[in-house]
């Protein structure tokens, strides 16, 4: 397994003291309560109140500002003290925000992750073990009778849709500016296939970036319907077309009139098993010429700079297991290389450090002489 420098230091040797290890064990065993306590503190603005009052606040002041009863506030504050998100001035009996609470308050990723985990995943994760054993997203039945969450995205409750797309867009959009330069300044494609294009956000960015490029979005019918609604009336939408395809059906091929210039897959392949990824890449290779390039943008967990990012990504694999499809995950470099090469392609280069930990793997067809 390949690991970045910081991850290698953290994952190979146990550096925690006995006290730190004991505390971490407590966080694991009480994880659900810790999560919900923190979510409620954030929802009712208690962290923000403490952040904006440098002298701190008494329990009574927090009750008055939030409208919550003394019992609720007392439970939340005492739990938050032990979690480490707030501190207390014992002489003045005033509560203040800790560094951990400050990060939760100001980091937009924290809000996105909390909403995603509460609205989309929380109840479904009760069936995580069943999902892992069966290879099916057993937690998804909480929302509907679909084999994957993608089939039901357009039918999910409004708040669940909002949190799902908020999570998806937050972690992809921040990489788009850098990604556009890599795709367009390298080869200036005339035609891009956006595989798994979702609501068409990348396609819109492409037609805005280059006034001559055409983008074909490949996705399920339900997704294409949402894409057309989201792009309707936007500048360059006339250069975006859709192609219906169920990529789980290995008999369905990519459209081909001539070799495509570029194929784009952003946060897409992590939605499939390795066998399915290989099949998708094989079909991509069928419409590629020697000058075509395939761009795979993924958050590979083993290439992250810091441990919190790797933690978030490996935990996201649990979402895929229990809620999304039951057989995919956030992959590492070794996994993705195996799929690429098994599909008859080869990795030309890898760009790291885009946005919030994305990498772009640039692939081309294997040389004919390569065995």
Short mmCIF file of C-alpha atoms in Angstrom, two decimals:
data_model
loop_
_atom_site.label_atom_id
_atom_site.label_comp_id
_atom_site.label_asym_id
_atom_site.label_seq_id
_atom_site.Cartn_x
_atom_site.Cartn_y
_atom_site.Cartn_z
CA UNK A 1 0.00 0.00 0.00
CA UNK A 2 1.16 3.52 -0.86
CA UNK A 3 0.88 6.15 1.88
CA UNK A 4 1.73 9.86 1.89
CA UNK A 5 4.39 11.02 4.34
CA UNK A 6 2.14 12.12 7.20
CA UNK A 7 -0.11 9.08 6.88
CA UNK A 8 2.91 6.79 6.92
CA UNK A 9 4.00 8.31 10.23
CA UNK A 10 0.53 7.93 11.73
CA UNK A 11 -0.51 4.52 10.48
CA UNK A 12 2.65 2.47 10.85
CA UNK A 13 3.56 3.20 14.47
CA UNK A 14 1.30 3.72 17.51
CA UNK A 15 2.35 7.10 18.90
CA UNK A 16 -0.50 7.66 21.38
CA UNK A 17 0.07 7.69 25.10
CA UNK A 18 -2.04 5.31 27.20
CA UNK A 19 -4.20 8.25 28.29
CA UNK A 20 -4.74 9.43 24.71
CA UNK A 21 -5.57 5.91 23.57
CA UNK A 22 -8.08 5.51 26.39
CA UNK A 23 -9.74 8.81 25.48
CA UNK A 24 -9.95 7.84 21.82
CA UNK A 25 -11.53 4.53 22.81
CA UNK A 26 -14.17 6.48 24.73
CA UNK A 27 -14.89 8.62 21.68
CA UNK A 28 -15.45 5.47 19.65
CA UNK A 29 -17.78 3.78 22.15
CA UNK A 30 -19.85 6.95 22.65
CA UNK A 31 -19.56 8.16 19.05
CA UNK A 32 -23.29 8.45 18.26
CA UNK A 33 -24.00 10.59 21.34
CA UNK A 34 -20.92 12.74 20.72
CA UNK A 35 -22.03 13.37 17.14
CA UNK A 36 -25.60 14.30 18.06
CA UNK A 37 -24.53 16.54 20.94
CA UNK A 38 -22.21 18.44 18.64
CA UNK A 39 -24.82 18.67 15.89
CA UNK A 40 -27.36 20.17 18.30
CA UNK A 41 -24.83 22.64 19.69
CA UNK A 42 -24.15 23.77 16.13
CA UNK A 43 -27.82 23.83 15.12
CA UNK A 44 -28.86 26.11 17.99
CA UNK A 45 -25.92 28.45 17.44
CA UNK A 46 -24.32 27.83 20.83
CA UNK A 47 -20.84 27.50 19.37
CA UNK A 48 -21.29 30.76 17.47
CA UNK A 49 -22.52 32.54 20.60
CA UNK A 50 -19.45 31.42 22.52
CA UNK A 51 -17.19 32.39 19.63
CA UNK A 52 -18.65 35.89 19.53
CA UNK A 53 -18.42 36.46 23.30
CA UNK A 54 -14.78 36.50 24.33
CA UNK A 55 -15.70 36.65 28.03
CA UNK A 56 -17.83 33.55 27.68
CA UNK A 57 -21.48 32.99 28.59
CA UNK A 58 -23.25 31.61 31.62
CA UNK A 59 -25.69 28.75 31.33
CA UNK A 60 -28.54 31.14 32.03
CA UNK A 61 -27.45 33.46 29.22
CA UNK A 62 -27.30 30.55 26.77
CA UNK A 63 -30.81 29.45 27.81
CA UNK A 64 -32.10 32.96 27.19
CA UNK A 65 -30.41 33.33 23.81
CA UNK A 66 -31.41 29.89 22.48
CA UNK A 67 -34.83 29.49 24.04
CA UNK A 68 -33.80 26.05 25.30
CA UNK A 69 -34.60 24.91 28.81
CA UNK A 70 -32.03 24.71 31.57
CA UNK A 71 -32.06 20.91 31.56
CA UNK A 72 -31.25 20.71 27.84
CA UNK A 73 -28.52 23.35 28.00
CA UNK A 74 -26.94 21.81 31.08
CA UNK A 75 -26.79 18.37 29.42
CA UNK A 76 -25.34 19.82 26.22
CA UNK A 77 -22.70 21.95 27.94
CA UNK A 78 -21.50 19.24 30.31
CA UNK A 79 -21.24 16.74 27.45
CA UNK A 80 -19.44 19.33 25.30
CA UNK A 81 -16.93 19.95 28.08
CA UNK A 82 -15.99 16.28 28.02
CA UNK A 83 -16.03 16.14 24.23
CA UNK A 84 -13.63 19.09 24.21
CA UNK A 85 -15.61 21.59 22.16
CA UNK A 86 -16.13 24.03 25.04
CA UNK A 87 -14.17 25.14 28.12
CA UNK A 88 -15.32 26.57 31.45
CA UNK A 89 -14.08 29.35 33.71
CA UNK A 90 -14.86 27.59 36.99
CA UNK A 91 -14.56 30.78 39.07
CA UNK A 92 -17.01 32.77 36.97
CA UNK A 93 -19.04 29.76 35.79
CA UNK A 94 -18.81 30.98 32.19
CA UNK A 95 -18.42 28.77 29.17
CA UNK A 96 -16.03 29.51 26.29
CA UNK A 97 -15.28 27.97 22.91
CA UNK A 98 -12.31 25.61 22.60
CA UNK A 99 -10.08 25.24 19.55
CA UNK A 100 -12.01 22.13 18.53
CA UNK A 101 -15.32 23.97 18.82
CA UNK A 102 -13.87 26.85 16.85
CA UNK A 103 -12.93 24.56 13.95
CA UNK A 104 -16.38 23.01 13.93
CA UNK A 105 -17.90 26.50 13.85
CA UNK A 106 -15.79 28.08 11.12
CA UNK A 107 -14.94 25.10 8.87
CA UNK A 108 -17.58 24.83 6.11
CA UNK A 109 -16.67 21.16 5.67
CA UNK A 110 -17.84 20.44 9.22
CA UNK A 111 -21.35 21.74 8.50
CA UNK A 112 -21.52 19.84 5.21
CA UNK A 113 -20.34 16.61 6.84
CA UNK A 114 -22.71 16.90 9.79
CA UNK A 115 -25.74 17.49 7.55
CA UNK A 116 -24.73 14.63 5.25
CA UNK A 117 -24.21 12.18 8.09
CA UNK A 118 -27.35 13.18 9.98
CA UNK A 119 -29.81 13.48 7.09
CA UNK A 120 -28.49 10.80 4.73
CA UNK A 121 -26.55 8.22 6.72
CA UNK A 122 -27.36 8.19 10.41
CA UNK A 123 -30.33 5.83 10.55
CA UNK A 124 -29.10 3.71 7.67
CA UNK A 125 -25.80 2.99 9.40
CA UNK A 126 -27.72 0.86 11.89
CA UNK A 127 -27.61 -1.71 9.04
CA UNK A 128 -23.91 -1.32 8.25
CA UNK A 129 -22.98 -4.81 9.41
CA UNK A 130 -25.80 -6.35 7.39
CA UNK A 131 -24.74 -4.31 4.37
CA UNK A 132 -21.11 -5.43 4.62
CA UNK A 133 -22.10 -9.08 4.94
CA UNK A 134 -24.56 -9.02 2.05
CA UNK A 135 -22.82 -6.55 -0.24
CA UNK A 136 -26.05 -4.57 -0.49
CA UNK A 137 -26.98 -1.10 0.84
CA UNK A 138 -29.39 -2.38 3.46
CA UNK A 139 -29.59 1.03 5.12
CA UNK A 140 -31.11 2.52 1.96
CA UNK A 141 -34.46 0.83 2.61
CA UNK A 142 -34.99 3.57 5.18
CA UNK A 143 -35.74 5.85 2.20
CA UNK A 144 -37.07 3.55 -0.50
CA UNK A 145 -36.93 0.29 -2.40
CA UNK A 146 -33.99 0.99 -4.71
CA UNK A 147 -30.92 -1.10 -5.43
CA UNK A 148 -28.69 2.01 -5.29
CA UNK A 149 -29.17 5.52 -3.92
CA UNK A 150 -28.55 7.00 -7.37
CA UNK A 151 -31.80 5.56 -8.69
CA UNK A 152 -33.70 7.31 -5.92
CA UNK A 153 -31.89 10.67 -5.73
CA UNK A 154 -34.71 12.55 -7.42
CA UNK A 155 -37.24 10.97 -5.03
CA UNK A 156 -35.43 11.51 -1.72
CA UNK A 157 -36.99 13.92 0.80
CA UNK A 158 -36.03 17.53 0.17
CA UNK A 159 -33.71 17.92 3.16
CA UNK A 160 -31.96 14.64 2.32
CA UNK A 161 -31.45 15.70 -1.30
CA UNK A 162 -30.10 19.04 -0.13
CA UNK A 163 -27.58 17.41 2.20
CA UNK A 164 -26.56 14.76 -0.36
CA UNK A 165 -25.92 17.27 -3.14
CA UNK A 166 -24.38 19.71 -0.67
CA UNK A 167 -21.82 17.07 0.28
CA UNK A 168 -21.21 16.01 -3.33
CA UNK A 169 -20.84 19.52 -4.72
CA UNK A 170 -18.78 20.90 -1.83
CA UNK A 171 -15.99 18.39 -2.31
CA UNK A 172 -15.93 18.52 -6.11
CA UNK A 173 -16.54 22.17 -6.96
CA UNK A 174 -13.52 23.44 -5.04
CA UNK A 175 -11.28 21.47 -7.41
CA UNK A 176 -12.85 22.60 -10.67
CA UNK A 177 -10.72 25.70 -11.29
CA UNK A 178 -7.49 23.72 -11.12
CA UNK A 179 -9.01 20.79 -13.00
CA UNK A 180 -10.13 22.96 -15.91
CA UNK A 181 -6.57 24.15 -16.45
CA UNK A 182 -5.27 20.59 -16.49
CA UNK A 183 -7.88 19.40 -18.99
CA UNK A 184 -7.94 22.38 -21.34
CA UNK A 185 -4.44 23.80 -21.23
CA UNK A 186 -2.90 20.38 -21.78
CA UNK A 187 -4.68 19.33 -24.99
CA UNK A 188 -7.59 21.77 -25.69
CA UNK A 189 -10.30 19.15 -26.35
CA UNK A 190 -13.16 19.85 -28.74
CA UNK A 191 -15.42 17.14 -27.33
CA UNK A 192 -15.58 15.91 -23.73
CA UNK A 193 -17.58 12.98 -22.41
CA UNK A 194 -18.62 13.73 -18.83
CA UNK A 195 -19.34 10.28 -17.43
CA UNK A 196 -21.64 10.37 -14.43
CA UNK A 197 -22.18 14.09 -14.98
CA UNK A 198 -24.86 14.37 -12.30
CA UNK A 199 -26.51 17.83 -12.43
CA UNK A 200 -24.18 19.17 -15.12
CA UNK A 201 -22.07 21.48 -12.95
CA UNK A 202 -18.79 20.36 -14.56
CA UNK A 203 -20.32 20.50 -18.04
CA UNK A 204 -21.40 24.11 -17.46
CA UNK A 205 -17.94 25.02 -16.23
CA UNK A 206 -16.43 23.48 -19.38
CA UNK A 207 -18.63 25.32 -21.88
CA UNK A 208 -18.00 28.55 -19.97
CA UNK A 209 -14.22 27.97 -19.93
CA UNK A 210 -13.97 27.18 -23.66
CA UNK A 211 -16.49 28.68 -26.07
CA UNK A 212 -15.94 25.94 -28.67
CA UNK A 213 -16.06 22.75 -26.60
CA UNK A 214 -19.02 20.36 -26.68
CA UNK A 215 -19.84 18.15 -23.69
CA UNK A 216 -21.83 14.93 -23.69
CA UNK A 217 -23.09 13.92 -20.25
CA UNK A 218 -23.45 10.17 -19.77
CA UNK A 219 -25.77 9.16 -16.95
CA UNK A 220 -29.00 7.48 -15.91
CA UNK A 221 -32.24 8.92 -17.33
CA UNK A 222 -33.26 10.34 -13.95
CA UNK A 223 -29.94 12.14 -13.60
CA UNK A 224 -30.07 13.51 -17.12
CA UNK A 225 -33.51 14.93 -16.41
CA UNK A 226 -32.10 16.82 -13.41
CA UNK A 227 -29.09 17.88 -15.50
CA UNK A 228 -31.32 19.36 -18.22
CA UNK A 229 -33.35 21.28 -15.62
CA UNK A 230 -30.21 22.64 -13.96
CA UNK A 231 -28.55 23.71 -17.22
CA UNK A 232 -31.64 25.05 -19.03
CA UNK A 233 -31.21 28.67 -20.05
CA UNK A 234 -27.59 28.83 -18.88
CA UNK A 235 -24.86 30.16 -21.17
CA UNK A 236 -23.41 27.37 -23.31
CA UNK A 237 -26.20 24.90 -22.51
CA UNK A 238 -26.75 24.42 -26.25
CA UNK A 239 -23.32 22.75 -26.34
CA UNK A 240 -24.29 20.22 -23.64
CA UNK A 241 -26.08 17.04 -24.64
CA UNK A 242 -27.12 13.94 -22.73
CA UNK A 243 -26.67 10.24 -23.43
CA UNK A 244 -28.70 7.74 -21.43
CA UNK A 245 -26.70 4.81 -20.14
CA UNK A 246 -26.80 2.35 -17.27
CA UNK A 247 -23.14 1.71 -16.68
CA UNK A 248 -23.91 -1.34 -14.56
CA UNK A 249 -25.14 -3.00 -17.76
CA UNK A 250 -21.89 -4.16 -19.33
CA UNK A 251 -23.56 -4.46 -22.72
CA UNK A 252 -24.22 -0.73 -22.90
CA UNK A 253 -21.37 1.11 -24.63
CA UNK A 254 -20.28 4.73 -24.85
CA UNK A 255 -21.42 6.73 -27.91
CA UNK A 256 -18.85 6.72 -30.69
CA UNK A 257 -18.76 8.60 -33.96
CA UNK A 258 -15.02 9.14 -33.81
CA UNK A 259 -12.37 8.88 -31.06
CA UNK A 260 -13.27 11.29 -28.26
CA UNK A 261 -10.76 13.94 -27.20
CA UNK A 262 -11.28 13.69 -23.45
CA UNK A 263 -13.29 11.60 -21.03
CA UNK A 264 -13.97 13.08 -17.60
CA UNK A 265 -14.93 11.09 -14.49
CA UNK A 266 -15.17 13.20 -11.34
CA UNK A 267 -15.97 11.53 -8.00
CA UNK A 268 -17.62 8.86 -10.09
CA UNK A 269 -15.66 5.63 -10.04
CA UNK A 270 -15.87 5.44 -6.26
CA UNK A 271 -19.55 4.66 -6.84
CA UNK A 272 -18.68 1.21 -8.25
CA UNK A 273 -16.92 -2.00 -7.30
CA UNK A 274 -13.47 -2.65 -8.73
CA UNK A 275 -14.91 -5.16 -11.23
CA UNK A 276 -17.47 -2.59 -12.35
CA UNK A 277 -14.80 0.12 -12.60
CA UNK A 278 -12.71 -2.10 -14.84
CA UNK A 279 -15.72 -2.72 -17.09
CA UNK A 280 -16.47 1.02 -17.31
CA UNK A 281 -12.86 1.84 -18.12
CA UNK A 282 -12.76 -0.89 -20.78
CA UNK A 283 -15.77 0.67 -22.49
CA UNK A 284 -14.15 4.10 -22.20
CA UNK A 285 -11.07 2.69 -23.89
CA UNK A 286 -13.20 1.53 -26.82
CA UNK A 287 -13.94 5.17 -27.79
CA UNK A 288 -10.42 6.43 -27.15
CA UNK A 289 -7.76 6.96 -29.79
CA UNK A 290 -4.04 7.31 -29.30
CA UNK A 291 -4.46 11.05 -28.64
CA UNK A 292 -7.44 10.69 -26.31
CA UNK A 293 -7.04 11.16 -22.59
CA UNK A 294 -9.13 9.93 -19.69
CA UNK A 295 -9.18 12.15 -16.59
CA UNK A 296 -10.17 10.48 -13.32
CA UNK A 297 -10.63 12.91 -10.43
CA UNK A 298 -10.89 11.17 -7.08
CA UNK A 299 -10.03 11.77 -3.43
CA UNK A 300 -7.66 8.84 -3.01
CA UNK A 301 -7.39 8.35 0.72
CA UNK A 302 -3.76 7.17 0.71
CA UNK A 303 -2.57 10.37 -1.02
CA UNK A 304 -3.99 12.80 1.56
CA UNK A 305 -1.69 15.25 3.34
CA UNK A 306 -3.33 14.99 6.73
CA UNK A 307 -4.99 12.33 8.89
CA UNK A 308 -8.42 14.03 9.22
CA UNK A 309 -8.87 13.87 5.44
CA UNK A 310 -7.99 10.18 5.34
CA UNK A 311 -10.41 9.56 8.22
CA UNK A 312 -13.26 11.34 6.41
CA UNK A 313 -12.63 9.38 3.23
CA UNK A 314 -12.41 5.95 4.81
CA UNK A 315 -15.59 6.72 6.77
CA UNK A 316 -17.26 7.73 3.51
CA UNK A 317 -16.65 4.14 2.41
CA UNK A 318 -19.14 3.19 5.13
CA UNK A 319 -21.72 5.42 3.43
CA UNK A 320 -21.15 3.54 0.19
CA UNK A 321 -21.54 0.22 2.00
CA UNK A 322 -24.72 0.98 3.92
CA UNK A 323 -26.48 3.59 1.77
CA UNK A 324 -25.14 3.98 -1.76
CA UNK A 325 -24.69 0.57 -3.37
CA UNK A 326 -23.09 -1.90 -0.96
CA UNK A 327 -19.99 -2.66 -3.00
CA UNK A 328 -17.94 0.49 -3.61
CA UNK A 329 -15.66 2.67 -1.50
CA UNK A 330 -13.14 5.48 -1.48
CA UNK A 331 -10.23 3.79 -3.20
CA UNK A 332 -6.48 4.03 -2.81
CA UNK A 333 -3.89 4.44 -5.55
CA UNK A 334 -3.07 0.75 -5.79
CA UNK A 335 -6.75 -0.15 -6.33
CA UNK A 336 -7.23 2.47 -9.05
CA UNK A 337 -4.02 1.52 -10.86
CA UNK A 338 -5.12 -2.12 -10.93
CA UNK A 339 -8.46 -1.18 -12.54
CA UNK A 340 -6.83 1.13 -15.09
CA UNK A 341 -4.29 -1.41 -16.23
CA UNK A 342 -6.79 -4.28 -16.24
CA UNK A 343 -8.92 -2.20 -18.61
CA UNK A 344 -6.12 -1.89 -21.16
CA UNK A 345 -5.15 1.65 -20.19
CA UNK A 346 -2.09 3.10 -18.51
CA UNK A 347 -1.50 6.00 -16.15
CA UNK A 348 0.36 8.83 -17.85
CA UNK A 349 0.60 11.19 -14.88
CA UNK A 350 -1.05 12.01 -11.56
CA UNK A 351 -1.79 15.51 -10.27
CA UNK A 352 -2.18 15.77 -6.49
CA UNK A 353 -3.34 18.41 -4.05
CA UNK A 354 -6.28 19.86 -5.97
CA UNK A 355 -9.00 21.56 -3.94
CA UNK A 356 -9.70 19.58 -0.79
CA UNK A 357 -7.44 16.62 -1.43
CA UNK A 358 -8.37 15.58 -4.95
CA UNK A 359 -6.05 13.88 -7.41
CA UNK A 360 -6.43 13.68 -11.17
CA UNK A 361 -5.18 10.50 -12.79
CA UNK A 362 -4.53 11.04 -16.49
CA UNK A 363 -4.81 7.83 -18.52
CA UNK A 364 -4.14 6.87 -22.11
CA UNK A 365 -4.44 3.69 -24.13
CA UNK A 366 -1.70 1.17 -23.45
CA UNK A 367 1.05 1.03 -26.05
CA UNK A 368 0.43 -1.86 -28.42
CA UNK A 369 3.83 -3.31 -27.62
CA UNK A 370 3.02 -3.35 -23.89
CA UNK A 371 2.18 -6.78 -22.51
#
